[in-house]
Each structure stands twice: as structure tokens, then as C-alpha cells.
Coordinates of C-alpha atoms in Angstrom, one line a residue:
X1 CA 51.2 34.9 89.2
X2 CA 47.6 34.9 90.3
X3 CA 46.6 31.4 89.8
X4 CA 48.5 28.0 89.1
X5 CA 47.8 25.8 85.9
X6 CA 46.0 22.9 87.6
X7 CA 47.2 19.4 86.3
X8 CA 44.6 16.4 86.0
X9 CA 45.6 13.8 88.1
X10 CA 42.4 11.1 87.2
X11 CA 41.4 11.7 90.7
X12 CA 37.5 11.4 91.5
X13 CA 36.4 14.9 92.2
X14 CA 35.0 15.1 96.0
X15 CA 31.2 15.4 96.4
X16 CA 30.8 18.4 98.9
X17 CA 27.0 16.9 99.9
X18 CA 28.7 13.5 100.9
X19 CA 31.7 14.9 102.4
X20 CA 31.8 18.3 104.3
X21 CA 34.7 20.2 103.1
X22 CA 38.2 20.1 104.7
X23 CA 40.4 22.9 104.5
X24 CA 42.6 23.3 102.8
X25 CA 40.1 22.6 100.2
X26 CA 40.9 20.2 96.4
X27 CA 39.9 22.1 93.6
X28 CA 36.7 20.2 92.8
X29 CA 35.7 21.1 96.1
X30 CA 36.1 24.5 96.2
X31 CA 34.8 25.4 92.7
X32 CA 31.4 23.4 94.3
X33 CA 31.0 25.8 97.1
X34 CA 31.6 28.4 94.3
X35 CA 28.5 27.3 92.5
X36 CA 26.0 26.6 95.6
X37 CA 26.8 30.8 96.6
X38 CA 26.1 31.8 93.5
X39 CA 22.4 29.9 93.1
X40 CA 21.9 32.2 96.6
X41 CA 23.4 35.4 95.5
X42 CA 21.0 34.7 91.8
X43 CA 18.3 33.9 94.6
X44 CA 19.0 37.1 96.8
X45 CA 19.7 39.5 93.4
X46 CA 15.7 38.3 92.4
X47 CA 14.7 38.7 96.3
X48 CA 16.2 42.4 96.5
X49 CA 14.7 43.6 93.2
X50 CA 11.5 42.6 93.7
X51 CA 10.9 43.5 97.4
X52 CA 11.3 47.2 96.9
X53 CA 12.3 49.9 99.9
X54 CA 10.4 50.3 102.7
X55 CA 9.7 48.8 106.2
X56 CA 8.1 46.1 105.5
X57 CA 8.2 44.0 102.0
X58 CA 7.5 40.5 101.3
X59 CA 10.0 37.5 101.1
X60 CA 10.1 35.1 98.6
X61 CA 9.6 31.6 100.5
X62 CA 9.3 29.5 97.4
X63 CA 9.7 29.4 93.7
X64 CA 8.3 26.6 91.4
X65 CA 7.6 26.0 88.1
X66 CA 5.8 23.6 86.3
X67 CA 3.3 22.4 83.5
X68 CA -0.3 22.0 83.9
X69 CA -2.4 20.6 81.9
X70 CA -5.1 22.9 80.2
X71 CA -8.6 20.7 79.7
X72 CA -12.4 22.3 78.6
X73 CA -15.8 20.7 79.7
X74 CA -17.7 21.4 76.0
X75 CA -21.6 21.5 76.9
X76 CA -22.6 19.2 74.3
X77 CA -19.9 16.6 74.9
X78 CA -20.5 16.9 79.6
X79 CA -17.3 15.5 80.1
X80 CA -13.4 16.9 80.1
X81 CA -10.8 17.0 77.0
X82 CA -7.4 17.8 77.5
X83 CA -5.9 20.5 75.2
X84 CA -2.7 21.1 75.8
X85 CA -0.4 22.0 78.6
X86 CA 1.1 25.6 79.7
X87 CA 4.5 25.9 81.7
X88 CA 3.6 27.8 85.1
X89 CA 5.4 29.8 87.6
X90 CA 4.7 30.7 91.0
X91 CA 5.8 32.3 93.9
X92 CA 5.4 32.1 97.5
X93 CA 5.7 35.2 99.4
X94 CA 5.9 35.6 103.3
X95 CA 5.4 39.0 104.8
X96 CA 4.9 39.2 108.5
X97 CA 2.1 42.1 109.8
X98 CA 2.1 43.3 113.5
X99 CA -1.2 43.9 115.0
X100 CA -1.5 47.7 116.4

């Protein structure tokens, strides 16, 4: 048997950013390590994909998203009118370049 039925004892789960883990870890714990490595390996997967082969290739420093609001300055009217909004992406990359 690989892996034991686990039994809910009403127990608060522990909160890994309050509390560093102690090992042997409760389940809660270790299922919320589990998540924070995968949101790096996702993070990594998108870095390794995109950076290509070669000596030197860009990292991604940042990623954000957001929406921005879309607004026109119509001649005849001189002033700005907002129409809308678009959901943006962007993405900081760092590359380092040695001087010869």
C-alpha cells in the first residue's frame, strides 16, 4: 500500500507562511509545499520555452497582467472619453551583455 486513507480529525490546517514547516510534516503542510513548487516548475516550464538555446537568452524577471483603460481625444470635442478597457500582459526580461 502506497498511500494511507487520511482521516479528518477537525484540526486547523497549518499555514506554511506563518509557520515554517517541521518535519515530519501534517498533511496540510506538505500538500502546501506541493503547490508553491509547482507555481515555480509552471514559472520555469514558460522560462525554458521561451528562452530558446544558445549562450546567452533573456530571463523572465517579471510577469503582470492587468486592465487599462482605453480613452480617444475626438478633435471637435478637445478633451478625453473613456471607451472601454483591454486586459494587458507584460513581461520583463533581463539579459546581461558583456562588453568585448
Amino acid at each position: 500500500q502506497l498511500a494511507r486513507e487520511e482521516q479528518d480529525d477537525g484540526s486547523a490546517p497549518d499555514d506554511i507562511t506563518r509557520n515554517p514547516p517541521v518535519y515530519p510534516c501534517s498533511r496540510s503542510a506538505r500538500l502546501q509545499q506541493l503547490v508553491r513548487g509547482d507555481e515555480g516548475f509552471l514559472l520555469a516550464l514558460g522560462y525554458a520555452t521561451q528562452r530558446g538555446y544558445g549562450r546567452n537568452h533573456p530571463f523572465a524577471g517579471e510577469i503582470r497582467t492587468g486592465h487599462v483603460s482605453v480613452e480617444i481625444v475626438p478633435e471637435e470635442l478637445g478633451f478625453a472619453i473613456d471607451i472601454g478597457e483591454i486586459l494587458l500582459t507584460e513581461c520583463e526580461m533581463v539579459n546581461g551583455f558583456v562588453d568585448p
